[in-house]
Coordinates of N, CA and C in Angstrom, one line a residue:
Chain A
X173 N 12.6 6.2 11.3 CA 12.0 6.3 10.0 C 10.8 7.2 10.0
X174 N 10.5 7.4 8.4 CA 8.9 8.0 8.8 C 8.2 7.7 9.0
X175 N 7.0 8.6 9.8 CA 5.6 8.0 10.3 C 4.6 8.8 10.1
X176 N 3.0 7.8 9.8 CA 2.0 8.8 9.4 C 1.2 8.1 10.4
X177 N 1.0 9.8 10.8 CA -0.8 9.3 12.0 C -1.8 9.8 10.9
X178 N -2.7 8.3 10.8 CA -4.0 8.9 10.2 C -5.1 8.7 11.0
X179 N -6.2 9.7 10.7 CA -7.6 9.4 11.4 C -8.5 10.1 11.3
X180 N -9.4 9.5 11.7 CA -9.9 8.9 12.4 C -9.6 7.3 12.5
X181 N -9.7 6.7 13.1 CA -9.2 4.7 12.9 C -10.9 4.8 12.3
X182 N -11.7 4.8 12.6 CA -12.7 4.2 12.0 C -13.8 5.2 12.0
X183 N -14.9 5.3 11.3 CA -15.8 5.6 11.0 C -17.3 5.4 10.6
X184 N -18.4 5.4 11.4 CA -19.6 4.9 10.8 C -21.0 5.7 10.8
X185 N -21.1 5.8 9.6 CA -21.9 7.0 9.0 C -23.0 6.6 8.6
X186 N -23.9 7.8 8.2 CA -25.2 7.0 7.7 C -25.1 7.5 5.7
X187 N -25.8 6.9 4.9 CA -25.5 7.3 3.7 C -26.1 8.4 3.4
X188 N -25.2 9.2 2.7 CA -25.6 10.7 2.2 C -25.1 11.8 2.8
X189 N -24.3 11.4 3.8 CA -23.2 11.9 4.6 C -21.8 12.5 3.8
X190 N -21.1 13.4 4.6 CA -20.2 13.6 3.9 C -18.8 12.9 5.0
X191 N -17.8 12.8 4.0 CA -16.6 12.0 5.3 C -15.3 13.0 5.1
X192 N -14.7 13.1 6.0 CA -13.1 13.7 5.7 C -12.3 12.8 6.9
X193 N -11.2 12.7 6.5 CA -10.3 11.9 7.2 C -8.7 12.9 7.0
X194 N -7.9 12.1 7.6 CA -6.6 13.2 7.2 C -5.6 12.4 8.1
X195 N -4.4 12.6 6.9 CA -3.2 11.8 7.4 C -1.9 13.2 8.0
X196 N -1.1 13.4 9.0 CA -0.1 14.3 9.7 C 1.2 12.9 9.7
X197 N 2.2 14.0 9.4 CA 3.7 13.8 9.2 C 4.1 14.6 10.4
X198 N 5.4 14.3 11.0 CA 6.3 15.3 11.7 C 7.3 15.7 10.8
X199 N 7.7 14.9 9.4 CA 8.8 15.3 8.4 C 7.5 15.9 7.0
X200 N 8.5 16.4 6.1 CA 7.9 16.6 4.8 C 7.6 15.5 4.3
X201 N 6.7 15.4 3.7 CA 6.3 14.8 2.2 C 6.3 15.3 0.9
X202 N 6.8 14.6 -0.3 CA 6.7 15.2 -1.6 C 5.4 14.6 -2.5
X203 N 5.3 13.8 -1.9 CA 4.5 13.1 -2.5 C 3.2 12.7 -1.7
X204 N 1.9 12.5 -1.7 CA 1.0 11.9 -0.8 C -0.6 10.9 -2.0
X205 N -0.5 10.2 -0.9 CA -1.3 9.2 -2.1 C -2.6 8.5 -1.0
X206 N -3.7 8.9 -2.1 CA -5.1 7.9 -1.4 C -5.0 6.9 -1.7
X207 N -5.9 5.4 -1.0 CA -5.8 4.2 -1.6 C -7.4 3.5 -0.7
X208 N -8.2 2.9 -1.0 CA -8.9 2.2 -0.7 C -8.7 0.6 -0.7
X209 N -9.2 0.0 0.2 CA -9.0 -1.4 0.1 C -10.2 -2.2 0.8
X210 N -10.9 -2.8 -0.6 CA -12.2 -3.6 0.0 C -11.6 -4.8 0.3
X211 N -12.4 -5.4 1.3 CA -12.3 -6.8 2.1 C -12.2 -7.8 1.2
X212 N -10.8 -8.1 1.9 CA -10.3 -9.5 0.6 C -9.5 -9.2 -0.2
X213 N -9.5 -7.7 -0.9 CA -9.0 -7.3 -2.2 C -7.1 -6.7 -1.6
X214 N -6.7 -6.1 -2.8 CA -5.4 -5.3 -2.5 C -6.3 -4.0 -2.7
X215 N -5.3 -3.0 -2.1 CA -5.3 -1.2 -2.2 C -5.5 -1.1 -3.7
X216 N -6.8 0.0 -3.7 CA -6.6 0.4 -4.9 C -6.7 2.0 -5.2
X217 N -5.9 2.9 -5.6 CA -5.2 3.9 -5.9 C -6.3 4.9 -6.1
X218 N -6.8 6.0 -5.4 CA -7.9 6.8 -5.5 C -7.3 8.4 -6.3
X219 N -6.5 8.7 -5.2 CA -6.1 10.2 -5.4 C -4.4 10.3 -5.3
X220 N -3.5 11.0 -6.5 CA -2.6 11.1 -6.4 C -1.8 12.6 -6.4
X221 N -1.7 13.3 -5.3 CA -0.9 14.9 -5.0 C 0.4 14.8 -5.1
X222 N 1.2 15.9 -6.1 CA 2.2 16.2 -5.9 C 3.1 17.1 -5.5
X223 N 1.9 18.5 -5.4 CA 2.4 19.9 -5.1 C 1.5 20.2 -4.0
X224 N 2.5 20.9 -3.2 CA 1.4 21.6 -1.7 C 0.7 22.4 -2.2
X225 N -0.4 22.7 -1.6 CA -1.7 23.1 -2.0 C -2.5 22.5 -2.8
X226 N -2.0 21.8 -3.5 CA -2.8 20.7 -4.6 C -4.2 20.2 -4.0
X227 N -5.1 20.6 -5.3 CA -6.5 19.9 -4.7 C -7.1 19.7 -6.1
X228 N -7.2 17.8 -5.5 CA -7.5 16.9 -6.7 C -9.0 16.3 -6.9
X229 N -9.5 15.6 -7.2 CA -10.6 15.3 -7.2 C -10.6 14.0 -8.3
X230 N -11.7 13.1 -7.9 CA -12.1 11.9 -8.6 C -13.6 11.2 -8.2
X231 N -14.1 12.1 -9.0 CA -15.8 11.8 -8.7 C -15.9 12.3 -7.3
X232 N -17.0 12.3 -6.4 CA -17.2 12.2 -5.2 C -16.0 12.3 -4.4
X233 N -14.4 12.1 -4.7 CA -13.5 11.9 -3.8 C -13.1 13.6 -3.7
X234 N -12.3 13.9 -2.8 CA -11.5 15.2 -3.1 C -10.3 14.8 -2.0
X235 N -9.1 15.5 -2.4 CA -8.0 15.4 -1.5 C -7.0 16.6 -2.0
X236 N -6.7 16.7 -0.5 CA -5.5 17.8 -1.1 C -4.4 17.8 0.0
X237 N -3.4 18.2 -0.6 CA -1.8 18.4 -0.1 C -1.8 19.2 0.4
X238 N -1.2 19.3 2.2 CA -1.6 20.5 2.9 C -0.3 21.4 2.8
X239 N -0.2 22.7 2.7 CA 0.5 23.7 2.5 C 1.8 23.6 3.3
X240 N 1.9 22.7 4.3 CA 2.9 22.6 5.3 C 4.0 21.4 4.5
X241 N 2.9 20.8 4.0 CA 3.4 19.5 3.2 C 3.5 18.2 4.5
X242 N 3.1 18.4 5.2 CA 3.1 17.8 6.8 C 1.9 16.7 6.8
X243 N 1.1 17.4 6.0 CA -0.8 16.6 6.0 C -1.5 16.6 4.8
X244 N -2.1 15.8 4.6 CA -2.9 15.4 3.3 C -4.3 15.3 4.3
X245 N -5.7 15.8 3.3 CA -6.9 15.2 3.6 C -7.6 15.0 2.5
X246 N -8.5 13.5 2.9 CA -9.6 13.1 2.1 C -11.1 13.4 2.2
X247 N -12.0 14.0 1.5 CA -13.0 14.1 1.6 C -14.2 12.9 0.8
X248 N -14.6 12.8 1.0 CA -16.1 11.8 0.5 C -17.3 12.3 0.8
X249 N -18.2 13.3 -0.7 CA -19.3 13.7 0.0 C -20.6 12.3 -0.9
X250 N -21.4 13.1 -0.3 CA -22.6 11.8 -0.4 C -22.4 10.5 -0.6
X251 N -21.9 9.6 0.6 CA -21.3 8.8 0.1 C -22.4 7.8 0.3
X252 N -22.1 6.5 0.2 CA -23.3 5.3 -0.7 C -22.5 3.9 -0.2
X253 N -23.1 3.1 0.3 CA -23.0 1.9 0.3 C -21.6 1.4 0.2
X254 N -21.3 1.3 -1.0 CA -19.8 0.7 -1.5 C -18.7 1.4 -1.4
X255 N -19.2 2.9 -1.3 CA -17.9 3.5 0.0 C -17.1 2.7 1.2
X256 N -17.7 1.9 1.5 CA -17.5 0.9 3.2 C -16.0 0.1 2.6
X257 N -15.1 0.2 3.3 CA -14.0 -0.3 3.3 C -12.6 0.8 4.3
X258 N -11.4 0.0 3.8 CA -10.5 1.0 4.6 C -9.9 2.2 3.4
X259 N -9.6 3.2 4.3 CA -8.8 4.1 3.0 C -7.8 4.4 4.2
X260 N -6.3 4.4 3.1 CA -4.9 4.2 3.9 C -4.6 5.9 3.0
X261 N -4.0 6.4 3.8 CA -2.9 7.7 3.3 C -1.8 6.9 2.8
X262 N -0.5 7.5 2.3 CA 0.9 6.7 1.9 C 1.3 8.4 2.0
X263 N 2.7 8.2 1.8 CA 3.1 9.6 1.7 C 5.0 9.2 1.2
X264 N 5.7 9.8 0.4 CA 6.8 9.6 0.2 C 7.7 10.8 0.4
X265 N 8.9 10.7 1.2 CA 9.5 12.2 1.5 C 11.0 12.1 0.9
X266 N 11.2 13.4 0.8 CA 12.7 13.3 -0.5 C 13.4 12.6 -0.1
X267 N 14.0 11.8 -1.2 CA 15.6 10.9 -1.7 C 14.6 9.9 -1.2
X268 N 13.9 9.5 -0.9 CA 12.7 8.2 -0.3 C 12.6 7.3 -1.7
X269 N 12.9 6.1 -1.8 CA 12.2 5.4 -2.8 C 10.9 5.2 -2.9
X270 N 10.7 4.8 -2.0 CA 9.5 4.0 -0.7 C 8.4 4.8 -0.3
X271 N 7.1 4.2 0.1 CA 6.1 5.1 0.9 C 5.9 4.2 2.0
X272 N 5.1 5.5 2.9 CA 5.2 5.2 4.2 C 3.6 5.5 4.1
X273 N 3.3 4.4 5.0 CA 1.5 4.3 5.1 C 0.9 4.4 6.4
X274 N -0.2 5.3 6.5 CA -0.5 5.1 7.6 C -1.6 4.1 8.0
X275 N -2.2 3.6 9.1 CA -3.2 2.4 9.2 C -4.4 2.2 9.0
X276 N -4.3 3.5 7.9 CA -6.1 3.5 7.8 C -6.9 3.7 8.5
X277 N -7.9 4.0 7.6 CA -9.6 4.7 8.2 C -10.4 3.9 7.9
X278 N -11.1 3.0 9.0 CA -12.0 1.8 8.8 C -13.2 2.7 8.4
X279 N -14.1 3.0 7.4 CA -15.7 3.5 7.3 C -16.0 2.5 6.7
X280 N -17.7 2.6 7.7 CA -18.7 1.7 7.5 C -19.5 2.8 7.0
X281 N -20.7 2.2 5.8 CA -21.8 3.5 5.6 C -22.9 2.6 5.9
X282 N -23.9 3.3 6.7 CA -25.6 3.0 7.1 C -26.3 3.1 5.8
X283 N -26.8 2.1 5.1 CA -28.2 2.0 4.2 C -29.2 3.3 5.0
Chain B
X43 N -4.6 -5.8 -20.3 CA -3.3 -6.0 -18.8 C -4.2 -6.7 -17.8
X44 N -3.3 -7.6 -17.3 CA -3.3 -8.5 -15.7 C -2.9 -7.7 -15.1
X45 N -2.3 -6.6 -15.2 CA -1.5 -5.4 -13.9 C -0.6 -6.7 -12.8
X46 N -1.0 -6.6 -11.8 CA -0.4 -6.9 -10.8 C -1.0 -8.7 -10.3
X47 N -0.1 -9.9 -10.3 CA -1.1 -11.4 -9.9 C 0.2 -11.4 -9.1
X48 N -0.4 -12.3 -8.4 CA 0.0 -13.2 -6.9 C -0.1 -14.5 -6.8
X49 N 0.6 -15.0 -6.6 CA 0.9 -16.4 -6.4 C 1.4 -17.3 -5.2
X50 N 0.6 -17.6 -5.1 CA -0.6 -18.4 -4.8 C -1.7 -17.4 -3.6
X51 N -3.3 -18.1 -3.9 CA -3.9 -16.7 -3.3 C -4.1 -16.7 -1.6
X52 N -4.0 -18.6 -1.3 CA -4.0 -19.1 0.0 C -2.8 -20.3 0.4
X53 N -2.1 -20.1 1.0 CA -1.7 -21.2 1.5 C -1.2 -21.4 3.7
X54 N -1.5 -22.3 3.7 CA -1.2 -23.1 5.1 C 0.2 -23.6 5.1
X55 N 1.3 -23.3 6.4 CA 2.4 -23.4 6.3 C 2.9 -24.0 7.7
X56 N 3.0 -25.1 8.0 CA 3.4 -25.9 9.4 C 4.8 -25.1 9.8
X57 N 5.3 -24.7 11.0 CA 6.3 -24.1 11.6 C 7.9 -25.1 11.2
X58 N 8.2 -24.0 10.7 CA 9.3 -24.7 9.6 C 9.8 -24.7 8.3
X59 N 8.6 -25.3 7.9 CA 8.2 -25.1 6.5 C 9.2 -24.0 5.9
X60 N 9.6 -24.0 4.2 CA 9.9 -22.9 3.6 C 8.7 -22.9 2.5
X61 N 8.5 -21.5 1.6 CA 7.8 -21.4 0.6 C 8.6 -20.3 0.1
X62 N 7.6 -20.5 -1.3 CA 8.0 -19.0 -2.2 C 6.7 -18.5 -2.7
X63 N 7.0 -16.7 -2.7 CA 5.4 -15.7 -3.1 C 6.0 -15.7 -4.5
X64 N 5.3 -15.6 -5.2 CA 5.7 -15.2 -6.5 C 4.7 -14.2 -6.9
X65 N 5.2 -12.6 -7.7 CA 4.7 -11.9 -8.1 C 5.1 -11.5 -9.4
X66 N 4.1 -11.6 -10.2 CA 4.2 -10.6 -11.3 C 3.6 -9.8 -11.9
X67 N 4.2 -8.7 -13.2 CA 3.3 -7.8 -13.4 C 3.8 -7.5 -15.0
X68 N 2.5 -7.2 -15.5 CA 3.1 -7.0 -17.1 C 3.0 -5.8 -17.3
X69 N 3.6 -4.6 -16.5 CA 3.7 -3.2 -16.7 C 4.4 -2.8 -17.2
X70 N 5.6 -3.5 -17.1 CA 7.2 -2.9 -17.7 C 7.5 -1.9 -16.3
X71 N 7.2 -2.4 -15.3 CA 7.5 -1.3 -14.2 C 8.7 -1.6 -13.8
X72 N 9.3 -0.6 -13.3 CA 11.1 -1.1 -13.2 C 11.0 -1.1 -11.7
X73 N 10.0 -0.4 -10.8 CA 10.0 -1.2 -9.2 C 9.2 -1.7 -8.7
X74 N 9.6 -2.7 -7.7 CA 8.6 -3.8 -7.4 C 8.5 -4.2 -5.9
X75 N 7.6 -4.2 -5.1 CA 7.7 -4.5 -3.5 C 6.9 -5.3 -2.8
X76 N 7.5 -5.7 -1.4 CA 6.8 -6.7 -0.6 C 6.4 -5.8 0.3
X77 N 4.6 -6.4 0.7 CA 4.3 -6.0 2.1 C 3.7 -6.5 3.0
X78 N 3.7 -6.7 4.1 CA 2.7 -7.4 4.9 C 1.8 -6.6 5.6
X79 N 0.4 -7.4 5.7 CA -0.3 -6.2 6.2 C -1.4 -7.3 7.3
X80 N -1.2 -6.6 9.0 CA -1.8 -7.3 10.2 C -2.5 -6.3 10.5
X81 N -3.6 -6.8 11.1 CA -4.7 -5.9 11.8 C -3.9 -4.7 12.6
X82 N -4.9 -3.6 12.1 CA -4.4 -2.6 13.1 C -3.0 -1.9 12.8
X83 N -2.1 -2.5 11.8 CA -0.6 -2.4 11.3 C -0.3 -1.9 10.4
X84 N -1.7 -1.4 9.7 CA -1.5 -1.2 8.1 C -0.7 -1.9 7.1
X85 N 0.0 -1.1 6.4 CA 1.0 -2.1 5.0 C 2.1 -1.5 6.0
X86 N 3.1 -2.8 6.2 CA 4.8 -2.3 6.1 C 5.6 -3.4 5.2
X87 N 6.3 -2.9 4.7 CA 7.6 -2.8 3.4 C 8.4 -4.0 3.9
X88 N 8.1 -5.0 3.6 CA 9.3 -6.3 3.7 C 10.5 -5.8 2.8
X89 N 10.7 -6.1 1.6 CA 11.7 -6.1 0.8 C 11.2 -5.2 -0.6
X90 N 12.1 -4.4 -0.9 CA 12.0 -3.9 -2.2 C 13.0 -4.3 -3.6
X91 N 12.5 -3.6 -4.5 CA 13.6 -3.7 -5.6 C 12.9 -2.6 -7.1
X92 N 14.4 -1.9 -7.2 CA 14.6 -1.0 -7.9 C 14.6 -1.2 -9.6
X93 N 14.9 -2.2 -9.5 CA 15.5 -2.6 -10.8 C 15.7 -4.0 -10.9
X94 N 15.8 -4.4 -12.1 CA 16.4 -6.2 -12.1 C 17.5 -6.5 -11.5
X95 N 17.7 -7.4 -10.6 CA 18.8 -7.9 -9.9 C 19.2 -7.0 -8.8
X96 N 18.2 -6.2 -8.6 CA 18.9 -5.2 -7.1 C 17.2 -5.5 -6.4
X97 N 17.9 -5.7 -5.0 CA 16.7 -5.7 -4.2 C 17.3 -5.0 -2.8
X98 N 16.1 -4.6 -1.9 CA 16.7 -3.7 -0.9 C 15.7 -4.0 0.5
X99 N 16.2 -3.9 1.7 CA 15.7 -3.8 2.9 C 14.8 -2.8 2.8
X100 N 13.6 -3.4 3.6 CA 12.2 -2.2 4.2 C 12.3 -2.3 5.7
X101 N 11.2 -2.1 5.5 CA 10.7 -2.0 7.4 C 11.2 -3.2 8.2
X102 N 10.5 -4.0 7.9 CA 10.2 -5.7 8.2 C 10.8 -6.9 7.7
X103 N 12.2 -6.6 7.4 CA 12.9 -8.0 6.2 C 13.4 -8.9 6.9
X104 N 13.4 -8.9 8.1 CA 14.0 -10.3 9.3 C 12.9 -11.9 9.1
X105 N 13.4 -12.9 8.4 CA 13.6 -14.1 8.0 C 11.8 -13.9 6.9
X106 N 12.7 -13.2 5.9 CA 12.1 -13.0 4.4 C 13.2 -12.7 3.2
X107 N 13.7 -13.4 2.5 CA 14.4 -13.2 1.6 C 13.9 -13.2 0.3
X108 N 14.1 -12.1 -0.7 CA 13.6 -11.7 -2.2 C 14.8 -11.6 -3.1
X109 N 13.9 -12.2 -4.4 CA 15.0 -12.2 -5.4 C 14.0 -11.6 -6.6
X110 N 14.9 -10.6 -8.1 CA 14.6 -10.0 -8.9 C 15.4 -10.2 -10.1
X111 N 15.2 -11.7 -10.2 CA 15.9 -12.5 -11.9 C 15.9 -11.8 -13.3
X112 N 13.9 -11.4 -13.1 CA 13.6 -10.9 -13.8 C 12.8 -9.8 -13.5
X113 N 12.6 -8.6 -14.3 CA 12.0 -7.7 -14.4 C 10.6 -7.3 -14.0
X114 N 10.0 -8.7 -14.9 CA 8.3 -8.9 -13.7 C 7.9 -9.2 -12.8
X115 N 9.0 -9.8 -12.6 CA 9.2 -11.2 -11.7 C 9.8 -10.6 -10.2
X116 N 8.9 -10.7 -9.6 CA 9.8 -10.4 -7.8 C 9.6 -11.6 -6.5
X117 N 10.0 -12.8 -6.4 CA 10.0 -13.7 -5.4 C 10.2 -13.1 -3.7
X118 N 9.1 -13.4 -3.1 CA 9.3 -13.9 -1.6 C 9.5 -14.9 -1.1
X119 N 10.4 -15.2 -0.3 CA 11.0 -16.4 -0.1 C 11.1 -16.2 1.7
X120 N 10.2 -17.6 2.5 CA 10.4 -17.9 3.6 C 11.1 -18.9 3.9
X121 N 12.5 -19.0 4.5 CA 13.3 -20.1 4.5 C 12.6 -21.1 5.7
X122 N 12.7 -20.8 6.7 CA 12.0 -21.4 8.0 C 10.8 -20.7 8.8
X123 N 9.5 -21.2 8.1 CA 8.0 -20.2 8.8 C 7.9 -20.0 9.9
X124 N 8.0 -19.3 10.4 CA 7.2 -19.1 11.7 C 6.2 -18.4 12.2
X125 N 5.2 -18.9 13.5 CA 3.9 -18.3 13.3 C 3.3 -17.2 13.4
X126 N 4.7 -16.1 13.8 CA 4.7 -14.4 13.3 C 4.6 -14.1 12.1
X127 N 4.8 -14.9 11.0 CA 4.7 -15.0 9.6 C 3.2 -15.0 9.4
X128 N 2.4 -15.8 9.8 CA 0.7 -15.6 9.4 C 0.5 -14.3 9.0
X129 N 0.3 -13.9 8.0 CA 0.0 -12.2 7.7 C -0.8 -12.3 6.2
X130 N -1.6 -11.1 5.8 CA -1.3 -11.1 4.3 C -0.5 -10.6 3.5
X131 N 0.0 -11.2 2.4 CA 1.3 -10.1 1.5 C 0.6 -9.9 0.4
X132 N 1.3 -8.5 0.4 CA 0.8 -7.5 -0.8 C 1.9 -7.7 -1.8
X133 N 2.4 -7.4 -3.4 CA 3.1 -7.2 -3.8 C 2.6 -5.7 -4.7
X134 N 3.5 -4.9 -4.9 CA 2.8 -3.9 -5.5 C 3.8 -3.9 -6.3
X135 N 3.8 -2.4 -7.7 CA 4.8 -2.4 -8.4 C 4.5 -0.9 -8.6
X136 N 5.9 0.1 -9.6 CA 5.2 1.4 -9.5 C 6.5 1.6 -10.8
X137 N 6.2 2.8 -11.7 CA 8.0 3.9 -12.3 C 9.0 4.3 -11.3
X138 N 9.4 4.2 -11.8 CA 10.5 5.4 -11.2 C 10.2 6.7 -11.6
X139 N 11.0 7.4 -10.5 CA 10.4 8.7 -10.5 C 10.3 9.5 -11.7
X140 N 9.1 9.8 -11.9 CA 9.2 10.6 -13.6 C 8.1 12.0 -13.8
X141 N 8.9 12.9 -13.4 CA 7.7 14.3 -12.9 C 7.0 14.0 -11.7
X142 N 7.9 13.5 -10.7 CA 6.9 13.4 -9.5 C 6.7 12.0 -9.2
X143 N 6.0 11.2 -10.3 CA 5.3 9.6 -9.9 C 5.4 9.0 -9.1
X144 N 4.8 8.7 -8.2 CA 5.7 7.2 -7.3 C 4.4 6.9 -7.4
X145 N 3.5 6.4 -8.3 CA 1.9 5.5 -7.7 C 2.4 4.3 -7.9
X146 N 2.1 3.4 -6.8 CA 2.3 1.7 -6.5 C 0.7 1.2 -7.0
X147 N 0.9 0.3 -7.6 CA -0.2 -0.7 -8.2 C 0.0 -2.0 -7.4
X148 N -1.1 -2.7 -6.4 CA -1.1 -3.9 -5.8 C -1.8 -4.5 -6.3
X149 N -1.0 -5.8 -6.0 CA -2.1 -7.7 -6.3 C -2.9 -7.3 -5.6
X150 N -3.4 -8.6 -5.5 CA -4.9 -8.7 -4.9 C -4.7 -9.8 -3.5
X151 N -3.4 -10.1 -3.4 CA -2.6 -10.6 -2.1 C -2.6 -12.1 -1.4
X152 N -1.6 -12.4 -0.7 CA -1.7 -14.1 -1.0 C -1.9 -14.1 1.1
X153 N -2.8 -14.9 1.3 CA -3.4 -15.0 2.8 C -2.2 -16.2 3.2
X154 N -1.5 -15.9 4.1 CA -0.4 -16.7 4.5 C -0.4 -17.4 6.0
X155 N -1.1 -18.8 6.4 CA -1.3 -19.0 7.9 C -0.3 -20.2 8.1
X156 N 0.8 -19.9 9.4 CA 1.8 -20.6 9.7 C 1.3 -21.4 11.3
X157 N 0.9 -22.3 11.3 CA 0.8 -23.2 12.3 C 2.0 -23.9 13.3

């Protein structure tokens, strides 16, 4: 099946920092998807790429679809407090109904 | 919109035991999925479904069975618990493909501990 390495596994920064993380494929992706998930909660949907090279943005977030279509990365600049949680890649590759997730990037941010 | 609920948010399950997850969603989304998610494991894909009355193998569907009666409606079903089952399940739901789409929308997930 497919598989995503993402990483860093975890992260702890001080606030006002900036963060980038990044998810690698060995197959293509058509699709690649950010998600956050605070403690306790379900994922919730940050950044959504559909074309390589694509570079998207949502407040403070940025992500883009790497040209290979192999890698996605997430950026977080100045980030704050309520940043702290996991952010998962997902990524969906042709005739795929389904996404394939990778295990997340644990960040903590420093007051 | 309620988007995405879960049913029930906690439950304790003696080795044995059956239960049912119950998910629904008032999106009109025509796919709908199971996931479990263990430390360090991220989300993997119990059972899916495409459409009403079709449901499909994921990663992880060995002694989990799902049914799709209805449209909103997607059941997880544990016939006999066992304590590899302790996990949390996600249900998420998403379109079918339409210019691209595949974004999944998740519950907020039901904490499942099998003794």
């Amino acid at each position: 099946g497919q598989q995503l390495n993402q990483s860093p596994q975890s992260m702890f920064i001080q606030e006002g920092e900036d963060v980038s993380m990044n998810c690698t494929s060995s197959s293509i992706f058509n699709t690649w998807l950010w998600y956050k998930q605070d403690p306790g909660e379900g994922p919730v949907l940050l950044i959504a790429l559909y074309k390589a090279g694509e570079l998207t943005s949502n407040g403070r977030l940025t992500a883009q679809f790497g040209i290979t279509r192999k890698d996605s990365f997430l950026n977080i600049s100045a980030s704050i407090p309520s940043d702290v949680g996991i952010y998962f890649c997902a990524g969906r590759g042709s005739g795929y109904s389904t996404l394939t997730f990778g295990k997340g990037t644990m960040l903590l941010v420093s007051p | 919109n309620a988007g995405v609920t879960q049913t029930p948010k906690f439950r304790v399950l003696k080795t044995g035991q059956s239960m049912t997850l119950l998910c629904a969603q008032d999106m009109n989304h025509e796919y709908m999925y199971w996931y479990r998610q263990d430390p360090g494991m991220g989300l993997r894909l119990i059972h899916y479904s495409v459409g009403e009355g079709t449901t499909a193998k994921g990663e992880v569907p060995d002694g989990y069975n799902v049914s799709r009666l209805k449209k909103q409606n997607f059941l997880l079903g544990l016939e006999s618990a066992a304590p590899s089952q302790t996990s949390v399940y996600f249900c998420a739901s998403s379109y079918p493909e339409r210019g691209g789409l595949y974004e999944q929308y998740f519950g907020p997930g039901t904490r499942l501990t099998v003794t």
